[in-house]
PDB file of N, CA and C in Angstrom:
ATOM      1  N   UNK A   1     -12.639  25.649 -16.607  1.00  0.00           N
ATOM      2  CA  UNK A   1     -11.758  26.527 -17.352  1.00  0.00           C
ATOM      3  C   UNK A   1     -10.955  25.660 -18.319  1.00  0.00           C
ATOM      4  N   UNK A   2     -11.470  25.817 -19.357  1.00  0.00           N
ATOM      5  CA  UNK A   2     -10.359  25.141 -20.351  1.00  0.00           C
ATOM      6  C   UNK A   2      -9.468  26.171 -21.147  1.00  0.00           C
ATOM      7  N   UNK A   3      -8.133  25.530 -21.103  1.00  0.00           N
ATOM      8  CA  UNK A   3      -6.617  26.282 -21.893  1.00  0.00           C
ATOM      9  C   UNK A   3      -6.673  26.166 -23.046  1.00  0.00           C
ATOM     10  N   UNK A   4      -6.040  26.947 -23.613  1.00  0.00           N
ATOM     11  CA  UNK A   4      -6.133  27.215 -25.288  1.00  0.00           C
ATOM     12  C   UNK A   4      -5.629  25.621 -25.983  1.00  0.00           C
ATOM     13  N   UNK A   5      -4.789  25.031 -25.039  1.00  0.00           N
ATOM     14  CA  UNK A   5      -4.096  23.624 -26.107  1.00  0.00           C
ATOM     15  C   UNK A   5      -5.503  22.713 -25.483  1.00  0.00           C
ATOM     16  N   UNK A   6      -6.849  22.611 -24.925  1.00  0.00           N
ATOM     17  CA  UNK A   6      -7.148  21.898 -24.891  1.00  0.00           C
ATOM     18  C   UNK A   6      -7.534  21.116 -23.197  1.00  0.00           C
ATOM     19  N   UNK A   7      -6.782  21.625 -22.575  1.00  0.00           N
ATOM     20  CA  UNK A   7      -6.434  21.187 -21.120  1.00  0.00           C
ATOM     21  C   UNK A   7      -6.996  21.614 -20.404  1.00  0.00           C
ATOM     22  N   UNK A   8      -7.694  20.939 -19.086  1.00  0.00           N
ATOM     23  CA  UNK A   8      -9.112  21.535 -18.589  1.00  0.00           C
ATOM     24  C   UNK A   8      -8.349  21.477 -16.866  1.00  0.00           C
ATOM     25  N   UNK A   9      -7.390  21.059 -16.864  1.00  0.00           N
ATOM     26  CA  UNK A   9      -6.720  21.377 -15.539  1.00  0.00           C
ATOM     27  C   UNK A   9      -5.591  22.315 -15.407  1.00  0.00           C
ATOM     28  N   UNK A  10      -5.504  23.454 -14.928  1.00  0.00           N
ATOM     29  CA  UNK A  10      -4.300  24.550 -14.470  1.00  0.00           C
ATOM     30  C   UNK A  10      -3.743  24.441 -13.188  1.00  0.00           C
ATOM     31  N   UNK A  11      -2.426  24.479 -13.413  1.00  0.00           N
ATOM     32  CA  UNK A  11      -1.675  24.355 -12.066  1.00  0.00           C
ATOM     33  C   UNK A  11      -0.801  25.381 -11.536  1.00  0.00           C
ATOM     34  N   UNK A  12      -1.534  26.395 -10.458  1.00  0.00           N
ATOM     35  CA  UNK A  12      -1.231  27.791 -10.388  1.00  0.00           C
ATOM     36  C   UNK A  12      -0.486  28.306  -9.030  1.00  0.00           C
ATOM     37  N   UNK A  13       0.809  28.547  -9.031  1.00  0.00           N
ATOM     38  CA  UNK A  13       1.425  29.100  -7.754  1.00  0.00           C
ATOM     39  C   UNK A  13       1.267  31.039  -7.561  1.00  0.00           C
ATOM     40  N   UNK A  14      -0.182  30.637  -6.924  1.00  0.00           N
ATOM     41  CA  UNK A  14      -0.506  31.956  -6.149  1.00  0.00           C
ATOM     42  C   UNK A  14      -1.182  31.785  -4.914  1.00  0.00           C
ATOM     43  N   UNK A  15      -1.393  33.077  -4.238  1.00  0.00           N
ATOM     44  CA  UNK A  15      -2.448  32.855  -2.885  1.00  0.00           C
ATOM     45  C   UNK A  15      -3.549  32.176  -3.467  1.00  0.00           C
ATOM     46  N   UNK A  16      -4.470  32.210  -2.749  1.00  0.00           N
ATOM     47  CA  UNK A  16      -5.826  30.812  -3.229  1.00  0.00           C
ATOM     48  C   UNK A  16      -6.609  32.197  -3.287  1.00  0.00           C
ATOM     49  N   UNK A  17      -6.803  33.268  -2.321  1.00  0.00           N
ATOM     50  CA  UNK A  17      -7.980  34.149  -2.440  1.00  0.00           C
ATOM     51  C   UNK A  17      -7.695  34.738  -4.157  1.00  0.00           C
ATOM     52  N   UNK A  18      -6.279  35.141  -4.275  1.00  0.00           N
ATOM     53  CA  UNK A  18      -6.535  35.820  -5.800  1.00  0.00           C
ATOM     54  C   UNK A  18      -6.552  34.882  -6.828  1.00  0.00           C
ATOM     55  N   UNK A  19      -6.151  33.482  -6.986  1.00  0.00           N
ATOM     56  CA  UNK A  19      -7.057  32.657  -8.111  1.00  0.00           C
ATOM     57  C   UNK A  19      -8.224  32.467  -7.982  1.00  0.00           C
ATOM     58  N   UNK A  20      -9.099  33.091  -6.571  1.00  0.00           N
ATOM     59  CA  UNK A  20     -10.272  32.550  -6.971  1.00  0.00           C
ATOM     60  C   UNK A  20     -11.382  34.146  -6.955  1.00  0.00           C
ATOM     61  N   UNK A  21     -10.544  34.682  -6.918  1.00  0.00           N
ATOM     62  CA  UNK A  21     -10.933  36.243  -7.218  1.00  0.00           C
ATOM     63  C   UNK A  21     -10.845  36.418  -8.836  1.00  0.00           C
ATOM     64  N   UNK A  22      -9.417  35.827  -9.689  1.00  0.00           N
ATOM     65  CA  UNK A  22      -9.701  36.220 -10.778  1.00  0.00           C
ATOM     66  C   UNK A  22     -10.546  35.380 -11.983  1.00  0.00           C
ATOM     67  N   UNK A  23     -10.798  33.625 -11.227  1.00  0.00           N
ATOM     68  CA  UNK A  23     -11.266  33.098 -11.850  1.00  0.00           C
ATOM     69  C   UNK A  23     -12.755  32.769 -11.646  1.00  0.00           C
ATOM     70  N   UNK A  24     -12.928  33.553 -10.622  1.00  0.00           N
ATOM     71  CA  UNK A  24     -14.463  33.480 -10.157  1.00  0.00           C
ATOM     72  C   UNK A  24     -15.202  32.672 -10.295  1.00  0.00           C
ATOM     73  N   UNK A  25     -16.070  32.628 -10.817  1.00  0.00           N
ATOM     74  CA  UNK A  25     -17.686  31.674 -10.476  1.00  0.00           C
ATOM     75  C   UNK A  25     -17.005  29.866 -12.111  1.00  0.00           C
ATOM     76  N   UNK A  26     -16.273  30.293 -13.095  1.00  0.00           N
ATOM     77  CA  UNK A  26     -15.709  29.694 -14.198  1.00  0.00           C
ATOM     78  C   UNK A  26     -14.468  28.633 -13.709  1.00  0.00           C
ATOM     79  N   UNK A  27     -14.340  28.771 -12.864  1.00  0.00           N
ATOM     80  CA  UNK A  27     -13.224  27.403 -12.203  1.00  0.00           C
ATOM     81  C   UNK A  27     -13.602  27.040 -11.052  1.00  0.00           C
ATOM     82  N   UNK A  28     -13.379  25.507 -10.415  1.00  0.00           N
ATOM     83  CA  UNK A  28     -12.658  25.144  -9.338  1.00  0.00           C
ATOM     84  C   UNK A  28     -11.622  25.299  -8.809  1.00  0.00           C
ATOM     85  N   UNK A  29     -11.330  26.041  -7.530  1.00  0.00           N
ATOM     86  CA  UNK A  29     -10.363  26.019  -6.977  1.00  0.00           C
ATOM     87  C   UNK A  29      -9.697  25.305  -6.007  1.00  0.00           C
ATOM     88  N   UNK A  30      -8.936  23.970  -6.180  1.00  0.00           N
ATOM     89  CA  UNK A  30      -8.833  22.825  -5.274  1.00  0.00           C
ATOM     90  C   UNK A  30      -7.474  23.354  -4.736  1.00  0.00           C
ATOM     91  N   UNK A  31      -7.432  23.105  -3.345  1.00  0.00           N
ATOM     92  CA  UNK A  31      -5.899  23.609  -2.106  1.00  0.00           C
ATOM     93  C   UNK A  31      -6.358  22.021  -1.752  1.00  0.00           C
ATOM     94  N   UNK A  32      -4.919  21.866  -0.724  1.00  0.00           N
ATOM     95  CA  UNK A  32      -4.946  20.586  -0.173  1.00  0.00           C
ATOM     96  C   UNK A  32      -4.791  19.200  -0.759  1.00  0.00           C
ATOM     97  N   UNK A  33      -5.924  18.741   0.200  1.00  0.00           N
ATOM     98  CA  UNK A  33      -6.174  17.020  -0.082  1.00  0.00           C
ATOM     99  C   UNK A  33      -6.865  17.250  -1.163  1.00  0.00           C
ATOM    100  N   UNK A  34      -8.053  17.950  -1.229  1.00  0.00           N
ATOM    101  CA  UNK A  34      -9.116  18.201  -2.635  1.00  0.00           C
ATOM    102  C   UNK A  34      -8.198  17.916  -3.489  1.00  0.00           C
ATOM    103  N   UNK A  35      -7.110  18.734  -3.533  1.00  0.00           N
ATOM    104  CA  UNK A  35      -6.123  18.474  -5.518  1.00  0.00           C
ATOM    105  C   UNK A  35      -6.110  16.680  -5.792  1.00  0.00           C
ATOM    106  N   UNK A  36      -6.464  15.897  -4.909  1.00  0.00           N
ATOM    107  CA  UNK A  36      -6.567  15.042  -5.337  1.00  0.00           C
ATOM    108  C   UNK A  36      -7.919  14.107  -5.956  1.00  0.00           C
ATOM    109  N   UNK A  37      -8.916  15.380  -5.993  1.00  0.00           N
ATOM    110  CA  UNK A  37     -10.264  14.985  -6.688  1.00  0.00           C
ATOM    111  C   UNK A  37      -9.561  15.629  -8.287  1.00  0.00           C
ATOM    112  N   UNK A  38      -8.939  15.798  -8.184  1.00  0.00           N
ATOM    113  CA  UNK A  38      -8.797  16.435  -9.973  1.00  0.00           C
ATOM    114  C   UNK A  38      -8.012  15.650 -10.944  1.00  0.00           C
ATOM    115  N   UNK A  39      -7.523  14.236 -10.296  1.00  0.00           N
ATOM    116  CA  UNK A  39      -6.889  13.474 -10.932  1.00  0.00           C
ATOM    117  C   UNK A  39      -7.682  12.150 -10.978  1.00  0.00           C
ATOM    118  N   UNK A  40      -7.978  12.013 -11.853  1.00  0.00           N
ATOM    119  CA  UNK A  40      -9.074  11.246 -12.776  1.00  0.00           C
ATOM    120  C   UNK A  40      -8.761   9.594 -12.801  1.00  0.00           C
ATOM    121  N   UNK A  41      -7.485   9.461 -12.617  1.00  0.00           N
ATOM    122  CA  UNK A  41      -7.249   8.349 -12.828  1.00  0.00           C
ATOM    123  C   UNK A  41      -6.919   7.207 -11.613  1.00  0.00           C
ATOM    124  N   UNK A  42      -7.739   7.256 -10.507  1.00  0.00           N
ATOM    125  CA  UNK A  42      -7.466   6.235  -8.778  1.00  0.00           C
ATOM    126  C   UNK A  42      -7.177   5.028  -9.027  1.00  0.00           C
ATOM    127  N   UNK A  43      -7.216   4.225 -10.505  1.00  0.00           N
ATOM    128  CA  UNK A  43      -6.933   2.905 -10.184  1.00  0.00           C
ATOM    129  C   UNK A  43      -5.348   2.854 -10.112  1.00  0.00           C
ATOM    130  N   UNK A  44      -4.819   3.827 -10.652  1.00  0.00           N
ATOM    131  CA  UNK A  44      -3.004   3.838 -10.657  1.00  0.00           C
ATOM    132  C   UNK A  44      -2.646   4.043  -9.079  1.00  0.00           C
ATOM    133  N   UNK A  45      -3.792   4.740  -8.619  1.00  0.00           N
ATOM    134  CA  UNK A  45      -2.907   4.494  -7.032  1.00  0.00           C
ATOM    135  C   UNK A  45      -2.843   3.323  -6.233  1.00  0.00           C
ATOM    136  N   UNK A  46      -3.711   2.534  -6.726  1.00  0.00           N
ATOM    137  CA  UNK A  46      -4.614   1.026  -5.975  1.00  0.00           C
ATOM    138  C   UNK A  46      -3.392   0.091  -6.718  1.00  0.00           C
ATOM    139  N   UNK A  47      -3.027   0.197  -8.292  1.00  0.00           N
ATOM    140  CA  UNK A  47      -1.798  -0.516  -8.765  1.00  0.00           C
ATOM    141  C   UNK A  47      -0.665  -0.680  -7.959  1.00  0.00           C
ATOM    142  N   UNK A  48      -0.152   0.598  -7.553  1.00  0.00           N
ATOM    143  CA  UNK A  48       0.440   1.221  -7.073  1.00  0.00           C
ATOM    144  C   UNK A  48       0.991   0.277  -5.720  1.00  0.00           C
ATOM    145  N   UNK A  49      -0.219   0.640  -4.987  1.00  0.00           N
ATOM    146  CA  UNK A  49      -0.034   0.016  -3.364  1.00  0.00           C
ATOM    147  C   UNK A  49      -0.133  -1.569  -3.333  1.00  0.00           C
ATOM    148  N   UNK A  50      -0.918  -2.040  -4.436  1.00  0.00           N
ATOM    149  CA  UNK A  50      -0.508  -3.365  -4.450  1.00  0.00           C
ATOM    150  C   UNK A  50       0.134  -3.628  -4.679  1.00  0.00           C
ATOM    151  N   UNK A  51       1.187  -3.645  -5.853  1.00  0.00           N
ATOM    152  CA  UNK A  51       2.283  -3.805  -5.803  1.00  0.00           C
ATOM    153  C   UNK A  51       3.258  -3.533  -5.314  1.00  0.00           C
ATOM    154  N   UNK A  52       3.436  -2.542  -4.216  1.00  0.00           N
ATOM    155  CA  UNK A  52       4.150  -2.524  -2.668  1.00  0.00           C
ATOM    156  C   UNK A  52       3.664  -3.534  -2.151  1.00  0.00           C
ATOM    157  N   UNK A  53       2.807  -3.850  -2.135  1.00  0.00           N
ATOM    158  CA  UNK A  53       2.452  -4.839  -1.087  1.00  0.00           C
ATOM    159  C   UNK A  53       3.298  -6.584  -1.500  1.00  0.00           C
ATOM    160  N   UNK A  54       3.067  -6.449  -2.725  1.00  0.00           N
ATOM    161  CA  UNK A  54       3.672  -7.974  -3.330  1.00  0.00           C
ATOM    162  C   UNK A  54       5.193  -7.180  -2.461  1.00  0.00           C
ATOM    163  N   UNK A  55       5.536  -6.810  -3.483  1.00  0.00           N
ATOM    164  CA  UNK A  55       7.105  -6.591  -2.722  1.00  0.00           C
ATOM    165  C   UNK A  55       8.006  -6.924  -1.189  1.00  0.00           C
ATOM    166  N   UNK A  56       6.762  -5.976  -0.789  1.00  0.00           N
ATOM    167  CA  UNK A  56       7.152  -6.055   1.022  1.00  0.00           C
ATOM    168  C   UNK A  56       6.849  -7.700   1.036  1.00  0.00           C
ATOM    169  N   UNK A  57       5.939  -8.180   0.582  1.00  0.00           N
ATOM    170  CA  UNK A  57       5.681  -9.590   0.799  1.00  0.00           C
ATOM    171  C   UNK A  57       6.353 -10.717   0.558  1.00  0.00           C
ATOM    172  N   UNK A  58       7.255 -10.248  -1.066  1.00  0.00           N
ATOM    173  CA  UNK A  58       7.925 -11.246  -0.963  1.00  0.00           C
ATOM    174  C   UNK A  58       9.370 -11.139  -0.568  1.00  0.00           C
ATOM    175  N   UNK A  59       9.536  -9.570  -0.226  1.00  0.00           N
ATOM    176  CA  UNK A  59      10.929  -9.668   0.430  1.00  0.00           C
ATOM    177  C   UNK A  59      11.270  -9.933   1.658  1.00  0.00           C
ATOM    178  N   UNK A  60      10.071  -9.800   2.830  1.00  0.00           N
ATOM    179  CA  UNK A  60       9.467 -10.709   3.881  1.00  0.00           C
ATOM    180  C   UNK A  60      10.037 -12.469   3.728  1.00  0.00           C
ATOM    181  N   UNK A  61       9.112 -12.783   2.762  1.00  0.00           N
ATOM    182  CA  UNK A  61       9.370 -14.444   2.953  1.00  0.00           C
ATOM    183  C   UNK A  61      10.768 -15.024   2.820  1.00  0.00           C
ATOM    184  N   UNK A  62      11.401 -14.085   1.450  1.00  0.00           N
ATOM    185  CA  UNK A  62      12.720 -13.844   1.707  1.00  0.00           C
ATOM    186  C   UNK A  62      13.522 -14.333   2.358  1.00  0.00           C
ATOM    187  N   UNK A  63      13.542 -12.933   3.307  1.00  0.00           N
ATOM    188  CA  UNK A  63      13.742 -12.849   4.846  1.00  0.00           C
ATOM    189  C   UNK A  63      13.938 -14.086   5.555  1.00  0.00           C
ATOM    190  N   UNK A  64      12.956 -14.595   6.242  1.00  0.00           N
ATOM    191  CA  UNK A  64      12.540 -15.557   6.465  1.00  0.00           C
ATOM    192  C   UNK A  64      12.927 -16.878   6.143  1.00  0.00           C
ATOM    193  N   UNK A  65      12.623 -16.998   4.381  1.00  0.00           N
ATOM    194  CA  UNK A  65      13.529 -18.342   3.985  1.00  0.00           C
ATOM    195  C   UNK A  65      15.360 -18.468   4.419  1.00  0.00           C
ATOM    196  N   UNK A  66      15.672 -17.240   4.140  1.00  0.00           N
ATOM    197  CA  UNK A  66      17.091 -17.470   4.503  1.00  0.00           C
ATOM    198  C   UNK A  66      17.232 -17.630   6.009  1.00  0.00           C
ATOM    199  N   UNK A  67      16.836 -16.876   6.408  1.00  0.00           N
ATOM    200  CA  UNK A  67      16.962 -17.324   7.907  1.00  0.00           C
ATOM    201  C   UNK A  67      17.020 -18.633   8.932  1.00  0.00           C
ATOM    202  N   UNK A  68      15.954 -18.772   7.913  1.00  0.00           N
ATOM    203  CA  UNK A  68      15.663 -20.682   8.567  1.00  0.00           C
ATOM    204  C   UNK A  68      16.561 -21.496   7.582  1.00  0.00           C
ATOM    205  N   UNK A  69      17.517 -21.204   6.545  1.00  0.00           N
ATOM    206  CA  UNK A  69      18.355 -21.832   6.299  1.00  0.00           C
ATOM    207  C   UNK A  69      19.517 -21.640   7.099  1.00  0.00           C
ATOM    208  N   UNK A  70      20.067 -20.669   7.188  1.00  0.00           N
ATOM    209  CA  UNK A  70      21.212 -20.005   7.995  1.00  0.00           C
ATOM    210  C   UNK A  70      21.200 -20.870   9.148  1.00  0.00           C
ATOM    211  N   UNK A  71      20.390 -20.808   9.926  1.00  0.00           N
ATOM    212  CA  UNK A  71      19.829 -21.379  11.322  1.00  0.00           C
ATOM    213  C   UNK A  71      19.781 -22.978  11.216  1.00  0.00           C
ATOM    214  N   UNK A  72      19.640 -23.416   9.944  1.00  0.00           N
ATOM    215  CA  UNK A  72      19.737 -25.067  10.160  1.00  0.00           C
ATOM    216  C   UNK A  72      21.367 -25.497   9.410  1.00  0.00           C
ATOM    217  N   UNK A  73      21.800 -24.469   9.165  1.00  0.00           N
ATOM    218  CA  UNK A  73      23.240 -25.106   8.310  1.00  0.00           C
ATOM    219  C   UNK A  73      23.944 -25.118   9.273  1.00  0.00           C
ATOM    220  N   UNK A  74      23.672 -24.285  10.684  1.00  0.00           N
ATOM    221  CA  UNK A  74      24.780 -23.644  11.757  1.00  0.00           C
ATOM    222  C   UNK A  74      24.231 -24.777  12.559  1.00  0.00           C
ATOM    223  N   UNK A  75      23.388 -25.402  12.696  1.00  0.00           N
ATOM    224  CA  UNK A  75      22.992 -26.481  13.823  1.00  0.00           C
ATOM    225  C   UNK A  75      23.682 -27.729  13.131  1.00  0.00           C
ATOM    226  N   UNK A  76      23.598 -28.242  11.715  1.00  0.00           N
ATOM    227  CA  UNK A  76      23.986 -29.216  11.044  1.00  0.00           C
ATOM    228  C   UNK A  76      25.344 -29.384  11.241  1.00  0.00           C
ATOM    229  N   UNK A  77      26.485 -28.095  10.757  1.00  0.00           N
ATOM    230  CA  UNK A  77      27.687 -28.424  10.804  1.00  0.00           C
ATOM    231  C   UNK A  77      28.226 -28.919  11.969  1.00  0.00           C
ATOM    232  N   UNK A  78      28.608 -28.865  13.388  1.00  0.00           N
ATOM    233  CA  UNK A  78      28.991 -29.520  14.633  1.00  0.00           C
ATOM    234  C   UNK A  78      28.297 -30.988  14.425  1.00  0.00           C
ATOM    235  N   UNK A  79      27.189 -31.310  13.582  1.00  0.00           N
ATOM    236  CA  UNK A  79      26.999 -33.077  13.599  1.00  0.00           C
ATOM    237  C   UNK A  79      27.558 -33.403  12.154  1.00  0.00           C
ATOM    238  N   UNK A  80      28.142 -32.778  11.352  1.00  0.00           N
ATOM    239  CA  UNK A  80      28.835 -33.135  10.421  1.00  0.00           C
ATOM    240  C   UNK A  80      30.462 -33.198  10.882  1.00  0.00           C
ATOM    241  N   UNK A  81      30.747 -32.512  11.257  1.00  0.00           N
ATOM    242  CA  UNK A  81      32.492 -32.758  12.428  1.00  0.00           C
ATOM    243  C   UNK A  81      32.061 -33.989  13.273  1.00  0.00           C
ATOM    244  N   UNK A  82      31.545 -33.859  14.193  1.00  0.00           N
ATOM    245  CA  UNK A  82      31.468 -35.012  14.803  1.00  0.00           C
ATOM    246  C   UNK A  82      31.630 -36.516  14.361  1.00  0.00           C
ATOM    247  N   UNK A  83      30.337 -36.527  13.186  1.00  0.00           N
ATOM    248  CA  UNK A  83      30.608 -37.802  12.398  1.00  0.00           C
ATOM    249  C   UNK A  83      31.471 -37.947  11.705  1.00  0.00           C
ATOM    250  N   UNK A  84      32.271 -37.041  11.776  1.00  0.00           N
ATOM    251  CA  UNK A  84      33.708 -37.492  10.983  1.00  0.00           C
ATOM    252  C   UNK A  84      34.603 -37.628  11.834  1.00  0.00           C
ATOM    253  N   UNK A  85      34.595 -37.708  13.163  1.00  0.00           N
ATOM    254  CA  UNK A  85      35.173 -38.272  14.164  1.00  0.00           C
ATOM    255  C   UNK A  85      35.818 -36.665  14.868  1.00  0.00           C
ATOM    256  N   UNK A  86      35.725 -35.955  14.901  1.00  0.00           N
ATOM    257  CA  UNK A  86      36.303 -34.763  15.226  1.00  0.00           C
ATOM    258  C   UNK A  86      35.428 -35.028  16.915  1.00  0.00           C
ATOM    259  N   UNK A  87      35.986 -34.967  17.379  1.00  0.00           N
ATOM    260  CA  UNK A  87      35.781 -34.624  18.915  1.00  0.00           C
ATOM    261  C   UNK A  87      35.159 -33.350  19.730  1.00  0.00           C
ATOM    262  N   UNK A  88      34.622 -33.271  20.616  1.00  0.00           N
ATOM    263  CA  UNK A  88      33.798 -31.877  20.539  1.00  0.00           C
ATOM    264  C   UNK A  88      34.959 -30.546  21.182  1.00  0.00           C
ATOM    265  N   UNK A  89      36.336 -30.870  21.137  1.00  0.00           N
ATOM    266  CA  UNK A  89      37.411 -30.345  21.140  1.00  0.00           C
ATOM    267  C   UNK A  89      37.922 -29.707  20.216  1.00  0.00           C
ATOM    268  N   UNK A  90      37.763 -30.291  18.988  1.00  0.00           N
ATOM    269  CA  UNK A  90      38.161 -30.415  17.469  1.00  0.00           C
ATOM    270  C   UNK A  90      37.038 -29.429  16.670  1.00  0.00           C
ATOM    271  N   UNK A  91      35.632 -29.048  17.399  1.00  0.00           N
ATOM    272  CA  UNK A  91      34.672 -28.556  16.667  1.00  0.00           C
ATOM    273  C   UNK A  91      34.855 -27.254  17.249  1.00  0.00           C
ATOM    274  N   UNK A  92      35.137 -25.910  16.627  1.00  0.00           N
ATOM    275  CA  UNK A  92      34.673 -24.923  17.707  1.00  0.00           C
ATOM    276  C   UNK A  92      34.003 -24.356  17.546  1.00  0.00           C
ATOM    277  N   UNK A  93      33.179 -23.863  19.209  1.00  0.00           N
ATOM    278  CA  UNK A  93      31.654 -23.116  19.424  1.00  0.00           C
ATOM    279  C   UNK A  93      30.834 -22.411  18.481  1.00  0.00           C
ATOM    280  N   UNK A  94      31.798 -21.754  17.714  1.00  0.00           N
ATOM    281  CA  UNK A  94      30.995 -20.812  16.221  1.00  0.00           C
ATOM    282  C   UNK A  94      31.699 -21.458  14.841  1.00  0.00           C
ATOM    283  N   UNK A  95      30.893 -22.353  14.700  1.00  0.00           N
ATOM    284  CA  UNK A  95      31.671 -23.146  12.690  1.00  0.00           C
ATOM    285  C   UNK A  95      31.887 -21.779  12.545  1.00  0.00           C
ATOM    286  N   UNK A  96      31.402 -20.799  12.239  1.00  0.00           N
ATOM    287  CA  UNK A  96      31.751 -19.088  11.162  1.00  0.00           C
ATOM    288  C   UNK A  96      32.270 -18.384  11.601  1.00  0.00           C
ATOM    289  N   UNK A  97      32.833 -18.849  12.960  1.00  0.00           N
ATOM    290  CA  UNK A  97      34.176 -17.174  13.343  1.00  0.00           C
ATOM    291  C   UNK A  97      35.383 -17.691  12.351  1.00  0.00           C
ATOM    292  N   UNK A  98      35.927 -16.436  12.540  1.00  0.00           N
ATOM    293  CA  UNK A  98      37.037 -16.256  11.708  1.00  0.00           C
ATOM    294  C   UNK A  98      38.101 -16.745  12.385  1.00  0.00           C
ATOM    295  N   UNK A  99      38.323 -17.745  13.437  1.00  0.00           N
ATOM    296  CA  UNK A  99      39.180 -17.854  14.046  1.00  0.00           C
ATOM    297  C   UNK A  99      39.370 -19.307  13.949  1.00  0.00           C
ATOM    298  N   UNK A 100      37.898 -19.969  13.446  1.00  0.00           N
ATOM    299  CA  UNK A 100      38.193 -21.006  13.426  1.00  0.00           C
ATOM    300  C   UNK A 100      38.708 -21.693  12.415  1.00  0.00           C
ATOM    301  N   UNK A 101      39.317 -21.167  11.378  1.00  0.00           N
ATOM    302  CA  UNK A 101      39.506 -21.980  10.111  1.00  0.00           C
ATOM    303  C   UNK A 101      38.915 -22.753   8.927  1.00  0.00           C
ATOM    304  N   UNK A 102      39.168 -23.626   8.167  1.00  0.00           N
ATOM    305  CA  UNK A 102      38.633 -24.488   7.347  1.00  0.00           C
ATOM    306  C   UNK A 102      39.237 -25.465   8.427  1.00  0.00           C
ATOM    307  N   UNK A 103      38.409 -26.486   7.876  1.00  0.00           N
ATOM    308  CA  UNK A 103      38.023 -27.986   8.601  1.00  0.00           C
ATOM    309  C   UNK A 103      37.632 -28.801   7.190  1.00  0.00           C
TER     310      UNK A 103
END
């Protein structure tokens, strides 16, 4: 069925029996998953998901990189007090609570 401007796809909110009662044997009538045989263009969905995929991927490593920094700055600082002579009195248990101050 092609439209007067040219356009060979219609997009119709009715029951399915009466579009395909009035358009009879001269159209396809796609319901469902099918509506997605009428869009011509699958490599935009494949773009699409790959590039989710970079994303999730690199906001993953991300993740990850900071983490294992976080995790070695918090092990480092108590041997940076120390070697400055601070006593393990002088260092307390969490360098990042709020209780402990600047040093």
């Amino acid at each position: 069925m092609t439209r007067d401007d040219g356009g060979d796809a219609v997009g119709v909110d009715a029951p399915v029996a009466e579009v395909r009662r009035v358009v009879g044997g001269r159209a396809l009538v796609l319901t469902g998953d099918d509506r997605r045989r009428a869009d011509p263009v699958t490599e935009r969905d494949a773009e699409a998901l790959l590039t989710a995929n970079v994303l999730l991927g690199t906001a993953g490593e991300l993740t990850v990189f900071v983490s294992v920094l976080v995790v070695a700055v918090r092990r480092r600082s108590p041997a940076v007090g120390r070697s400055r002579g601070h006593g393990p009195r002088a260092w307390p248990d969490n360098a990042f609570s709020p209780s402990s101050g600047t040093r």
